Structures are given as structure tokens and as C-alpha cells.
XYZ file of C-alpha atoms in Angstrom:
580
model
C 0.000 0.000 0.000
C 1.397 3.413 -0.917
C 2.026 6.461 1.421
C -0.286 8.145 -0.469
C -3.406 5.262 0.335
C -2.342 5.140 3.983
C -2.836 8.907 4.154
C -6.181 8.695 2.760
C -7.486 6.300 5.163
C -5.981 8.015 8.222
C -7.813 11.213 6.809
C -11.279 8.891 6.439
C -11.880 7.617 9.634
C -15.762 7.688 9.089
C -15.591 5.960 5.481
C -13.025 3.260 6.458
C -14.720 2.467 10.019
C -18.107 2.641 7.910
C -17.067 -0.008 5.088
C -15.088 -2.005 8.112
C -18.517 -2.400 10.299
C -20.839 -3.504 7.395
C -18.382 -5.869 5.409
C -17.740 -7.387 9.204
C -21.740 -7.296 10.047
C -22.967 -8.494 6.377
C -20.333 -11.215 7.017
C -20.704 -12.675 10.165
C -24.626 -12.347 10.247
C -26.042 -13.154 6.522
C -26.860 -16.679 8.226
C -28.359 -15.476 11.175
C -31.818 -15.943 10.617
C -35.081 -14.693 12.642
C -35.644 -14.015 16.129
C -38.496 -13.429 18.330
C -40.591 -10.022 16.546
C -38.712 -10.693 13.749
C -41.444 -13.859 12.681
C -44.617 -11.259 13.505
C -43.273 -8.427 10.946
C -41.195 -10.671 8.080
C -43.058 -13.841 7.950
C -46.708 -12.249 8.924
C -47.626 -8.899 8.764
C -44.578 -7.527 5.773
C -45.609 -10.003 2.738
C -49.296 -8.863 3.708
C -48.653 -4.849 3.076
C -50.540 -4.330 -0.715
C -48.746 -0.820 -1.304
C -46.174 1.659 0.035
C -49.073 3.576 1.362
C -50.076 0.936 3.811
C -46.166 1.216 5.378
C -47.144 4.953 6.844
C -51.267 3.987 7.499
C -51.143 0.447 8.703
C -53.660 -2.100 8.165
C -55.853 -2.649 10.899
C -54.570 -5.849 12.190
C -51.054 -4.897 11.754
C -52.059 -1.435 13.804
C -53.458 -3.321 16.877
C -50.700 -5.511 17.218
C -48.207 -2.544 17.053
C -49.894 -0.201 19.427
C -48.888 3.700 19.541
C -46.168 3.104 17.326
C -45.586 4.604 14.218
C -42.303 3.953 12.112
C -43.170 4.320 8.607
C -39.394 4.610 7.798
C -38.298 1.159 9.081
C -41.542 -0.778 7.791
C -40.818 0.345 4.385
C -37.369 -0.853 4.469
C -38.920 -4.256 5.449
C -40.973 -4.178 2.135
C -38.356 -3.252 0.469
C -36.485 -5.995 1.270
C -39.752 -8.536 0.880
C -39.659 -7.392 -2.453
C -36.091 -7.858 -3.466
C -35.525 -11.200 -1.283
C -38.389 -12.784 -0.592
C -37.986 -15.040 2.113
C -34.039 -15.195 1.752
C -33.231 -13.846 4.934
C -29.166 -13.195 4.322
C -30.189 -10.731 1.696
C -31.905 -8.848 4.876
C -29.353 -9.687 7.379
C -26.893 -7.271 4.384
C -29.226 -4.617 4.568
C -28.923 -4.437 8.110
C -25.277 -4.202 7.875
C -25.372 -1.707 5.323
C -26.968 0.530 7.823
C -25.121 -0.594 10.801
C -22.239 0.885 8.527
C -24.003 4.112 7.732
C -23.988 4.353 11.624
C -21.013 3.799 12.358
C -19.575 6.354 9.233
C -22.742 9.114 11.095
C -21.101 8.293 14.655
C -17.566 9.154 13.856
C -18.399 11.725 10.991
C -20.632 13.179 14.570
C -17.588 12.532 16.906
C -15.012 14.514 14.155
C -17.626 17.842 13.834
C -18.247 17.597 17.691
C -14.284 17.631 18.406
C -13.607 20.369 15.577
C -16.124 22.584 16.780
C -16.491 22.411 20.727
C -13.080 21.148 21.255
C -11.171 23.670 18.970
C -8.391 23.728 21.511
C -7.510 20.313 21.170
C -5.868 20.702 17.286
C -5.482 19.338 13.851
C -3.559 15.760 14.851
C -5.578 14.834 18.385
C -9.168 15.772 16.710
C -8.148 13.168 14.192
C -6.919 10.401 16.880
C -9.747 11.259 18.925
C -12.291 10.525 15.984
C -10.442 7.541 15.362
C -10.615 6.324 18.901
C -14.223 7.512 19.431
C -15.360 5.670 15.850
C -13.935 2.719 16.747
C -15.211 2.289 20.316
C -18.671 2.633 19.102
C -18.391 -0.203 16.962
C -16.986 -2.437 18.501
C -19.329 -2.108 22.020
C -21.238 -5.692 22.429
C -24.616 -3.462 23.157
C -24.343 -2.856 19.091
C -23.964 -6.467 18.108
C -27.737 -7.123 18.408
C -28.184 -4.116 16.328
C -26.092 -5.284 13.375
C -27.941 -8.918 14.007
C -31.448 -9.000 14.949
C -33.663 -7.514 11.997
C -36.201 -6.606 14.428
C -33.693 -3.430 15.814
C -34.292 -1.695 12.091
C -35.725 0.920 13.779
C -33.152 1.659 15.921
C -30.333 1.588 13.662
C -32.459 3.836 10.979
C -33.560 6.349 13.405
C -29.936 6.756 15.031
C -28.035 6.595 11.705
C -30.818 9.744 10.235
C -30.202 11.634 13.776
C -26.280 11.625 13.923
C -26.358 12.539 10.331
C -28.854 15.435 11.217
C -26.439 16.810 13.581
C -23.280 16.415 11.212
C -25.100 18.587 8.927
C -25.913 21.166 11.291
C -22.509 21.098 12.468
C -21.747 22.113 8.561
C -23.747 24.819 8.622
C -22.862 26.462 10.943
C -18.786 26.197 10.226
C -19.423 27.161 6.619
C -19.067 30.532 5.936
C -21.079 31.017 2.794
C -24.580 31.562 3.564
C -26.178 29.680 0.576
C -24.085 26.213 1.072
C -24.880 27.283 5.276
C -28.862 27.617 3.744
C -27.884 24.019 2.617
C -26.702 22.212 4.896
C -29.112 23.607 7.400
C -32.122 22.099 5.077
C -30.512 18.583 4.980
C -29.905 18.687 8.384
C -33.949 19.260 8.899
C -34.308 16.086 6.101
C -32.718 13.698 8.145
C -34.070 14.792 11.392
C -37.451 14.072 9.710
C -36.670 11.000 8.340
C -35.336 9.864 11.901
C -39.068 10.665 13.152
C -39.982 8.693 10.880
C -37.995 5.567 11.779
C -38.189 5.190 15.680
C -40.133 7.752 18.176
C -36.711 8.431 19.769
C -35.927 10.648 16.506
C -37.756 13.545 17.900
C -34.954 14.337 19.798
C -32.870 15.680 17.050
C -34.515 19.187 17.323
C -33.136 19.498 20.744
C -30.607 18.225 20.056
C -30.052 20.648 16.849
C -31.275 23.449 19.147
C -28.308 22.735 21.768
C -25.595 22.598 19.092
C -27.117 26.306 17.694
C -27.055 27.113 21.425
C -23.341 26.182 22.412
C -22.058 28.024 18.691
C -24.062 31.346 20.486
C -22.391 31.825 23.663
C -19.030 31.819 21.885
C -20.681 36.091 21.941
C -20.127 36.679 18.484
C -22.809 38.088 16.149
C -22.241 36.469 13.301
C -22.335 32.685 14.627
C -25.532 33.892 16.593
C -27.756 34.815 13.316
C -25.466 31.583 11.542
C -26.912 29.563 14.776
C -30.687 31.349 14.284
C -30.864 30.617 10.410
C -29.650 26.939 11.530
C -33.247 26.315 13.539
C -35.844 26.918 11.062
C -35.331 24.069 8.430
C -34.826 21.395 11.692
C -38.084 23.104 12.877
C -40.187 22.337 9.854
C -39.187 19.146 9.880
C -40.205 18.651 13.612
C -43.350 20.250 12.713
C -44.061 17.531 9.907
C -42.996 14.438 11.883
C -45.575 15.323 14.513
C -48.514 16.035 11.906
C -47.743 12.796 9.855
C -47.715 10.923 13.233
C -51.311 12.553 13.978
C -52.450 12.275 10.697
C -51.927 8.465 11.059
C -54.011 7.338 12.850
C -51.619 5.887 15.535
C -52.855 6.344 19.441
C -52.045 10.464 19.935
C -51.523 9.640 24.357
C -50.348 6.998 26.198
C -50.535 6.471 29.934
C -48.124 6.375 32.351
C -47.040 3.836 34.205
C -47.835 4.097 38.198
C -43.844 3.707 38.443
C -43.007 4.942 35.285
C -40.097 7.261 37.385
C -38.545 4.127 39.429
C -38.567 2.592 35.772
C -36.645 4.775 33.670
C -34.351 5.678 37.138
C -33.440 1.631 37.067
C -32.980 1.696 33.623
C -30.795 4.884 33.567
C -28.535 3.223 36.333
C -28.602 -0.028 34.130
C -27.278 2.217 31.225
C -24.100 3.658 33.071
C -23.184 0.487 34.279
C -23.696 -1.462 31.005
C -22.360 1.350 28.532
C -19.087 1.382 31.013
C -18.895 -2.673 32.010
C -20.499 -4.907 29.075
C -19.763 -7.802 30.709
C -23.169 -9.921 30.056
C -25.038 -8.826 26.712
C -27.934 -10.551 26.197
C -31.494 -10.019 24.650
C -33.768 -9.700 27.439
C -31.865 -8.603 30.424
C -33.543 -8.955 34.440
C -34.714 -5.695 35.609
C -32.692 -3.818 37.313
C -32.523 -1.911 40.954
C -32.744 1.626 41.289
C -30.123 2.365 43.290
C -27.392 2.464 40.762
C -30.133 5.208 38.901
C -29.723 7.170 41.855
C -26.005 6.840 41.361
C -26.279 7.734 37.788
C -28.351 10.381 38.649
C -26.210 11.991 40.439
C -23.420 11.922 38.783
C -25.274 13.167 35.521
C -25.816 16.439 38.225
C -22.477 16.975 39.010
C -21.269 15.968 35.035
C -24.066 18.969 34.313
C -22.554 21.607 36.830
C -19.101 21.025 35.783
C -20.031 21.205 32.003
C -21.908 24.128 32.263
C -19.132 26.282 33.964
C -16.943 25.094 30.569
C -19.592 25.677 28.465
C -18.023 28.636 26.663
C -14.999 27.011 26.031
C -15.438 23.538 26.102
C -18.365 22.277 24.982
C -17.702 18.259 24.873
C -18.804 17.091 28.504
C -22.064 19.338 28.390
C -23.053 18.109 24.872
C -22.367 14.552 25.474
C -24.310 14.590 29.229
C -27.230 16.484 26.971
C -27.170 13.834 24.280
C -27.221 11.111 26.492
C -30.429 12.320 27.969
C -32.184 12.602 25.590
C -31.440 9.983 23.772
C -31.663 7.713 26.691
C -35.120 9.338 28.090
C -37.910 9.079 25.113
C -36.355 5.027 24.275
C -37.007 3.849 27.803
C -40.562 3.048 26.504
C -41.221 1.674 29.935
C -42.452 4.398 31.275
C -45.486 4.095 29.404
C -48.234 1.574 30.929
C -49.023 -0.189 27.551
C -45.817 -0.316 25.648
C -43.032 -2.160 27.409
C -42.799 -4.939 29.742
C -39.047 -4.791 29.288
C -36.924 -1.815 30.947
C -33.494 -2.804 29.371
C -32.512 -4.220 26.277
C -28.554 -3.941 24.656
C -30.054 -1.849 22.018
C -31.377 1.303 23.539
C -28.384 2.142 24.329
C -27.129 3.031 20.778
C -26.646 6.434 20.944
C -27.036 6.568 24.607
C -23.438 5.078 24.518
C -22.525 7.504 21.669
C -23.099 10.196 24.266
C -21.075 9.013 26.247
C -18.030 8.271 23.998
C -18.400 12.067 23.364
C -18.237 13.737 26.364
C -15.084 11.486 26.776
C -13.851 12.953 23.884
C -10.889 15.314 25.353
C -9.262 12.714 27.690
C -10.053 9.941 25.298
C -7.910 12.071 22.558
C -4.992 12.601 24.798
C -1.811 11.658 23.923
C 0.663 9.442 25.703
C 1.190 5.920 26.100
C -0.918 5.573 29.783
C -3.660 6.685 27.074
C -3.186 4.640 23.924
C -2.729 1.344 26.248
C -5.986 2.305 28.187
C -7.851 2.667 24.979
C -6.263 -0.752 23.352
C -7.244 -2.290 26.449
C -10.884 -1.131 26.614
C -10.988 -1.742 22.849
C -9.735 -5.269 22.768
C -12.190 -6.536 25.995
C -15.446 -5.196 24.133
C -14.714 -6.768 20.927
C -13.867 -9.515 22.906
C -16.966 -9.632 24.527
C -18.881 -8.553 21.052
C -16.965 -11.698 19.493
C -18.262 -14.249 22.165
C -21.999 -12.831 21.906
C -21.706 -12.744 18.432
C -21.496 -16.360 18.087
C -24.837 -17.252 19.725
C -26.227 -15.400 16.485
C -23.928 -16.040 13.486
C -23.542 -20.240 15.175
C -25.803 -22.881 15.433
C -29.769 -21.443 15.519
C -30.000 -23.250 18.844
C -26.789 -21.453 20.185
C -28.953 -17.948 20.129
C -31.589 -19.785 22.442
C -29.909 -21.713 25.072
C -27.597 -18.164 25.485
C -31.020 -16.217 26.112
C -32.742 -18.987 27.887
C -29.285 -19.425 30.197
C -29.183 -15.275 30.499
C -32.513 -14.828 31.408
C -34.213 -17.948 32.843
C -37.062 -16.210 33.972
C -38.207 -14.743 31.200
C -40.790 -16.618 29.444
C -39.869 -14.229 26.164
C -36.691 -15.749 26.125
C -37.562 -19.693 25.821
C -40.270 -19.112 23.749
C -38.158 -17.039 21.164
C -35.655 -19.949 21.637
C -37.910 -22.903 20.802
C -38.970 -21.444 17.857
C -35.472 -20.614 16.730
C -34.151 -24.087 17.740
C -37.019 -25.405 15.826
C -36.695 -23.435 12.645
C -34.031 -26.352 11.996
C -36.095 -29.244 13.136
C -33.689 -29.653 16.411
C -36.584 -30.660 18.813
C -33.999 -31.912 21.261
C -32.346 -28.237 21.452
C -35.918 -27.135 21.991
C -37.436 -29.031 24.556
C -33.877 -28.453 26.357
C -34.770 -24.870 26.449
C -37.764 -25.515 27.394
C -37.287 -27.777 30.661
C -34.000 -25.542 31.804
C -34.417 -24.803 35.304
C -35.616 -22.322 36.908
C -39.307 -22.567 35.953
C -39.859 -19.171 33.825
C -42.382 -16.355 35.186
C -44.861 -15.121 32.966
C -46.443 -11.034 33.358
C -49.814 -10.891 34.982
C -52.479 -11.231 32.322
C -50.156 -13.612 30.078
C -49.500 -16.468 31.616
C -50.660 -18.646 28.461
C -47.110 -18.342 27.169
C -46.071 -21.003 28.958
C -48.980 -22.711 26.891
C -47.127 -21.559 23.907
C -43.733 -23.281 25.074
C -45.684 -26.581 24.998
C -47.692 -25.497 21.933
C -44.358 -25.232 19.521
C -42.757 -28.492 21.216
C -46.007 -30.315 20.728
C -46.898 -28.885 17.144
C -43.006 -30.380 16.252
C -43.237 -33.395 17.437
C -47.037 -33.972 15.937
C -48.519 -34.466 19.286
C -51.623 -33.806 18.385
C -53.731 -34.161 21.263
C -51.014 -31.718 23.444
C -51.053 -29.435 20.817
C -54.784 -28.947 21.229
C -54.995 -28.613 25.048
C -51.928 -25.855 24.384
C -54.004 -23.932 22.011
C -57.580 -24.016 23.912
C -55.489 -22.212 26.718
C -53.884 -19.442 24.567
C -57.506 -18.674 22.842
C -58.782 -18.343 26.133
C -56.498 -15.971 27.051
C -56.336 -14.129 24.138
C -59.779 -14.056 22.253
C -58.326 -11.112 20.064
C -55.512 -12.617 18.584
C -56.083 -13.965 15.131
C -52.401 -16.019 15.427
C -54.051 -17.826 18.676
C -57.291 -18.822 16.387
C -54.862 -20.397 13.641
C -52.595 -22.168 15.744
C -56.135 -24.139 16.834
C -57.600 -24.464 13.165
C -54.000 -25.629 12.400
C -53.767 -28.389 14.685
C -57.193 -29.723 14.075
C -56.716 -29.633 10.207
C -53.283 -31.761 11.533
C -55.053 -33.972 13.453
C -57.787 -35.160 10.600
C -54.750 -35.826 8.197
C -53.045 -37.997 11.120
C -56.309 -39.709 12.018
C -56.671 -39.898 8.009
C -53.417 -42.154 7.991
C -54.338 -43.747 10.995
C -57.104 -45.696 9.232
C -57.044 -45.278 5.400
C -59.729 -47.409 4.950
C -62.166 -45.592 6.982
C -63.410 -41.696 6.757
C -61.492 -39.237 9.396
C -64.700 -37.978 11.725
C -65.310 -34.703 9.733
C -66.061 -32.682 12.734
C -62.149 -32.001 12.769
C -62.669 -30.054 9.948
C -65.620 -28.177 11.009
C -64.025 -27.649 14.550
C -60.649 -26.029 11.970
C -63.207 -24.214 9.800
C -64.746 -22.461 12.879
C -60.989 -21.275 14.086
C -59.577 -20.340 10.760
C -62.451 -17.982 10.288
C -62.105 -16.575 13.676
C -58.790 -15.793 12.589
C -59.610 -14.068 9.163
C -62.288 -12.432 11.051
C -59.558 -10.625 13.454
C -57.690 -10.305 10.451
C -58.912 -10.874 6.606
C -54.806 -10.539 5.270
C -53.776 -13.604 7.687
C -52.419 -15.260 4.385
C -51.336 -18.463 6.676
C -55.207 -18.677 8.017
C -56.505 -18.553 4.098
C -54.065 -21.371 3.290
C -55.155 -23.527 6.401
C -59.287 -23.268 4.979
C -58.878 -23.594 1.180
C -57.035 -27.257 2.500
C -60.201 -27.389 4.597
C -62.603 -26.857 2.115
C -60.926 -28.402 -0.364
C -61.241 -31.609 1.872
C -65.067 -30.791 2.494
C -65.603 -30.593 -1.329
C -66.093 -27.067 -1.486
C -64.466 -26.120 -4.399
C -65.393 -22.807 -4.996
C -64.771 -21.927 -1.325
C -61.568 -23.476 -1.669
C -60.426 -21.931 -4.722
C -61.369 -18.117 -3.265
C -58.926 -18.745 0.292
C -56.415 -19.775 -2.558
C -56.673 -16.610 -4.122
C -56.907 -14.488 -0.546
C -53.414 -16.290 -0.308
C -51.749 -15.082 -3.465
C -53.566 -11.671 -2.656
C -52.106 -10.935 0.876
C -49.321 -13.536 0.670
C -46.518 -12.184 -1.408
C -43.750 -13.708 -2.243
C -43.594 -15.899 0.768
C -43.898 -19.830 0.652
C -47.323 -19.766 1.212
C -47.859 -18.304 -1.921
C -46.043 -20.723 -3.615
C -48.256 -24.003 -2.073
C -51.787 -21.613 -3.010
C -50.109 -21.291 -6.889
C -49.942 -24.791 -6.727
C -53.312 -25.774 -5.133
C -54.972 -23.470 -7.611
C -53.762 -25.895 -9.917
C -55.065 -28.955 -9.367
C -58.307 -27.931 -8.178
């Protein structure tokens, strides 16, 4: 390599560290498969959407089960990749490293304007070593592996990759001194904070966020950055302005309630934050909640981080940025402060840009030089990827591996073995699964669901083709859950199962019928609840096909190919259309 390349890619931390994290991502997770919500959006609701449309106003089934949510942004990069790939999941396992990537390239392109321009003390050669360090830090954290592996964290990586790219380009305008490229830079900036609403709730926070940075560049007291720093805030406020009316315009649930301890919530999951983002030692995907007393803890140290930072503020603006970022980054994602949305008050990926915060208000002694430095940063850098590489195996190895490690993490979370069954069983590896299952300690549902330890059995049963288990699993979850069209197949499902096996059982006599009439009455409960469950439409035409009801038959056929996509569903109602 020639002097002249090296150069280049010292100068490029954002582009090299970009490429590095998405060639390493795409590589190490194109066989990773699907994971817990990943089945309810790719393999359900996805191959059901009929146009782009229905990605910003949801169908009605697909709203219900998604609550207040509204992510436009990341559904339609789901389609998207429906539509290119099918049901090939590596193809969408390299989408979600390209934007793991983009992140990472946002990140340290964020970390290099943040040093430049409230560190401008710290010159030319340590800005550049302390984007480096900062860059590469953020990648390599093991809270950021499940966002470069699990599809279901699109949103997160979308929504943080639009917001640090928001700021970079407000960071622009503001350092450039002609007013038209400024003008420029200042709209873009308001583009990507709008498309960052668009992806994940959370984005909202880039106004603030955009506000701060204007604020800092005005107390440096000079006119000219002050009116630079006013016409900054008008392009990122339109595009506030329009994420909130799309939102309302949606349809999506305007208010949510609180939870009665929605303070002790987000306080335990603060503390969780500062002790994970600093000491990574257990990632995992559904973590146990945490006690508040390390919130406290964080608390107060985010008080004294705030004094401090605010007596520097006019000349060094890193540790009062980075507290400010991690706030609000961390507040609007702890979703469990909110009575309906999450059960869960900690999960490795809300603390993307949490952690990027952080990173940056470490900025100045991070970028120090000296060997006591370098060594501490090696040594920090080489335990988290150490600690990335060991989690990273229970994705990208065996599909079982990815259970057992959440079912051994978290043994009381009923989430946990259930998403690890089914993952153990998308390879047929019933052993794996009923290991899962049967690891000690006994798992504790939440009040009110308590049927998805019904489920466990359910998936077990439904593998092994015990029928009769299967059935006694099902009549408990559609007790529990009326509502849920999913619930209603699983039944129709296992009684269209058990006529074929009682079919085999004695070819020479007629299955008792009332099987099928017992499936048709659950399928259509479950097209009821929701006419685009593709997977319920397949289940009847086989029904009415074996009642002799042709025409019935062929017209759940056709609801298949309708809704169905490109999925293998599809495929079998192609066929069946056939031969009927």
C-alpha cells in the first residue's frame, strides 16, 4: 500500500470504520436468521402490506398488534427488502449491515464535527486520533452487536443513523461561511431529522438536540455565529413540525398512559445504562430488571457531570453536549415508562446512541496523547470486541446457540424460551428445543399472560405432531387471548393436523369430519380478526378443499396469493390453484 493510500485512510476515519462495520456485520450475520418479533413483521404482517401507502397507514390488524407506534421509515425498508428477497433472509441480514455501517460512518463523521467545533483547543492531529478512537469504540461495544444482528432493531439503527447525520449537517452549517451552502446544509440537516421521526419515536430528539448545538455556537458572543446559529433552527423546525402532523395524521394512538412507576422505571434503567455502557460484561437479549439504586447513582453523577459542564460551556463544549445527548437519547427510548408499551426496561439496544453520548463527552481525555492513554484505549478496545466476538457467536452459530444463550441469560423470562424454541425449531432440532424448554428455573410469565407457557408446549407439541397436546396448548392461549387472530390459527392448524393424522391412521375408513368443522370455525375466527392472515386462508382452502367445497376453496387460494406475497405460502396456493 502506498504512502499516499495510507494517508487517505488516516484522513477517512468515518468511510473506512463505515465499510469495516458492514463488510464485518454483512459477514458474520447473513446466516443469522429470525428471532423473536422478527417472525410477527417478516413472515406475517410484511408479505401482507398491498402498497407503500399501507407502510405509513397500517392495516388494521397490523395497527393493533403494534400499538402507539408509528415507524413508517423502518416498515418500508422491510418491504423493500420482501420485495427484493423474498424469504431469503441473508439478503436482509446485508441490509442491516449496510446501515449498521451508515452508523457507524454518522457516529464518527458526529464525533469529528463535535471535536472540531467544541473542542477547537484540542488541534489538527488529536481531533483526528480522537475521531479515530471515538469511531472505533462505538463499533466495537457488544450493546451494538444485536443491532447489526437482529432484523427486528431496524428501527433503531435507521432512526440513530438519520439523527447523527442530522447533527453532522448542522454542524456544517454552521462552520461554513457562505450563507447559501450554510442555507444548505441547514435544510438537509432538517431532512434527516425528519426521516429519523420517521424511523423510531426516539428521533424527535434531534430538534433538541439541533437546538443545543445552535445554542453552544451562540455563547461563543459573536454576532455572526448567533444569526449563523438562528438561520440553523428553522429548516430542523419544519421538519419537527411535519414528523408530529404525519404521526397525527396516522391514525396511531395520539396519548399513552403512564405507568404508576413509570419514574422508578426509567431511574433503574438509567442506572442499568451507566453500568452497562461502562462494564459490558453480560449482553444478552432480554436482560432482568434492574434496581434503582445504581439510577440514583447515575443520577447523580449526571448532576455533578451537568454543573461542571456548564461552567466550561463557553470554552469547552464536549462534557455538556455529550451529558445532553445522552439524555435525551436515553429518556424518550425507555418506553417503559409508558403503561401499555413495554414490559421490558433494558434491552442492549437502547443504548445506541445513549453510549454515543457518552463516547463524546469522553472525547478530550479519550484524545490525549501518551502511552498511559493509547494502552488504556487498546485495552478497553480489545475486551469489548472480545466480549462482542463471544456474543456474536450465539447469532452467526448454530440457531440453537442464540436460544440456550437467552434462555441461560434470562431464565425467567418466558420471552426468552419461547423465542428460543422457535429458533431451535426453525431447523427441526426438537432436542435443542425441549432443552430450552425444561431448563431450570421454571420461567415467570407477566400478569395477564400467563398462556405463554402454553405456547412453550404449543411449539414443542406442534413439532413433534402431538396432536392431542397441541390442542390442550391452544384451547389455553384462545382463552387468554380471544383477540388474537395467530391464537385462532394455531387451533384451526392443529385440528386440520389432526384429521390428516387420524386420516393415515385408518385409510380405509373416513377421518370424523367434525375435525374439519371444529378447523373451519378457528380459521375464520382468525380471518375475522384479520382478513390478510395469508397463513389462516391457506389452512381453509385445505379445509374446504377436503369438504368438497371447491369454490370456497379456490377463493382462500386466491386471498393467499392476494395478501401472501412472495412468501412460501404463496407458492403451495399457486400450486393448489392448480389442481383444483
Amino acid at each position: 500500500m502506498s504512502s499516499f493510500d495510507l494517508d487517505w485512510i488516516l484522513q477517512h476515519p468515518a468511510r473506512v470504520l463505515g465499510v469495516l462495520a458492514a463488510a464485518i456485520a454483512g459477514i458474520s450475520f447473513a446466516g443469522a436468521g429470525l428471532f423473536g418479533d422478527d417472525t410477527a413483521f417478516l413472515l406475517r404482517y410484511i408479505p401482507s402490506l398491498e402498497s407503500w401507502a399501507e407502510t405509513w397507514d397500517l392495516p388494521p390488524a397490523f395497527r393493533d398488534w403494534f400499538g402507539a407506534l408509528h415507524r413508517p421509515l423502518s416498515i418500508a425498508s422491510w418491504r423493500l427488502d420482501h420485495i427484493l428477497f423474498g424469504e431469503q433472509w441473508a439478503g436482509y441480514h446485508w441490509h442491516q449491515a449496510l446501515w449498521y455501517g451508515a452508523l457507524v460512518a454518522s457516529f464518527t463523521a458526529l464525533a469529528s464535527e463535535v471535536l472540531l467545533l467544541l473542542g477547537p483547543d484540542l488541534g489538527e492531529r488529536r481531533r483526528l486520533r480522537g475521531t479515530w478512537v471515538l469511531g472505533s469504540l462505538f463499533a466495537v461495544h457488544p450493546a451494538h452487536v444485536e443491532t447489526a444482528a437482529w432484523l427486528a432493531t431496524r428501527h433503531d439503527v435507521l432512526f440513530a443513523t438519520f439523527l447523527c447525520a442530522s447533527l453532522v449537517a448542522t454542524f456544517r452549517c454552521l462552520r461554513n461561511p457562505n450563507p447559501s451552502k450554510a442555507l444548505m446544509w441547514a435544510i438537509l440537516a432538517g431532512v434527516l431529522g425528519f426521516l429519523s421521526t420517521q424511523a423510531k419515536e426516539t428521533g424527535f430528539v434531534f430538534f433538541p438536540l439541533v437546538s443545543l448545538i445552535c445554542l453552544q455556537v451562540a455563547w461563543r458572543g459573536d454576532l455572526p455565529n448567533k444569526a449563523r446559529a438562528l438561520n440553523a433552527l428553522w429548516p430542523s423546525a419544519i421538519g419537527l413540525l411535519a414528523g408530529f402532523l404525519l404521526r397525527s395524521s396516522s391514525g396511531t394512538e395520539a396519548m399513552l398512559s403512564f405507568h404508576p412507576e413509570a419514574f422508578t422505571r426509567w431511574l433503574s434503567a438509567a442506572g442499568w445504562a451507566l453500568d452497562f455502557s461502562l462494564l459490558p460484561w453480560g449482553p444478552r437479549l432480554f436482560h432482568p430488571h434492574p434496581p434503582a439504586a445504581s439510577g440514583w447513582l447515575a443520577l447523580s453523577l449526571s448532576l455533578v457531570w451537568f454543573v461542571v459542564g456548564w461552567k466550561r460551556r463557553k470554552h469547552d463544549g464536549l462534557s455538556l453536549f455529550g451529558l445532553i445527548f445522552v439524555l435525551l437519547t436515553l429518556a424518550p427510548t425507555w418506553m417503559v415508562a409508558f403503561q401499555p408499551l413495554m414490559e421490558t426496561l433494558v434491552a442492549d439496544r437502547y443504548l445506541l446512541l445513549p453510549l454515543g453520548g457518552l463516547l463524546l463527552a469522553l472525547g478530550r481525555p479519550l484524545s490525549m496523547p501518551g502511552n498511559r492513554v493509547r494502552s488504556a484505549v487498546f485495552l478497553i478496545g480489545f475486551l469489548w470486541l472480545g466480549i462482542s466476538a463471544h456474543y456474536a457467536w450465539a447469532w452467526a452459530g448454530p440457531p440453537q446457540a442464540l436460544g440456550l444463550h437467552a434462555a441461560r441469560h434470562a431464565p425467567e423470562s418466558v420471552e426468552a424460551r419461547v423465542g428460543g424454541i422457535a429458533r431451535a425449531l426453525r431447523t427441526d432440532n426438537l432436542k435443542a428445543a425441549k432443552k430450552i424448554r425444561d431448563m431450570p428455573p421454571k420461567p415467570t410469565p407477566f400478569p395477564g399472560r400467563s398462556s405463554r407457557l402454553a405456547l412453550m408446549d404449543l411449539l414443542i407439541a406442534l413439532e413433534g405432531e402431538e396432536w392431542n397436546q397441541a390442542l390442550a396448548a391452544t384451547k389455553v392461549l384462545t382463552k387468554e387471548n380471544p383477540r388474537n387472530p395467530s391464537r385462532w390459527h394455531e387451533q384451526g392448524e392443529v385440528y386440520w393436523s389432526l384429521f390428516l393424522s387420524k386420516s393415515r391412521e385408518n385409510p380405509l375408513g373416513a377421518a370424523p369430519k367434525s375435525l374439519l368443522f371444529e378447523a373451519e370455525v378457528a380459521l375464520n375466527k382468525a380471518v375475522q380478526l384479520d382478513p390478510r392472515h395469508f397463513r389462516s386462508w391457506l389452512a381453509l382452502g385445505h379445509v374446504w378443499a377436503s369438504l368438497g367445497r371447491t369454490s370456497d376453496a379456490r377463493e382462500a387460494f386466491s386471498r393467499v396469493l392476494h395478501y401472501g406475497g412472495s412468501t412460501a405460502e404463496a407458492a403451495e396456493a399457486k400450486k393448489m390453484l392448480k389442481q383444483l
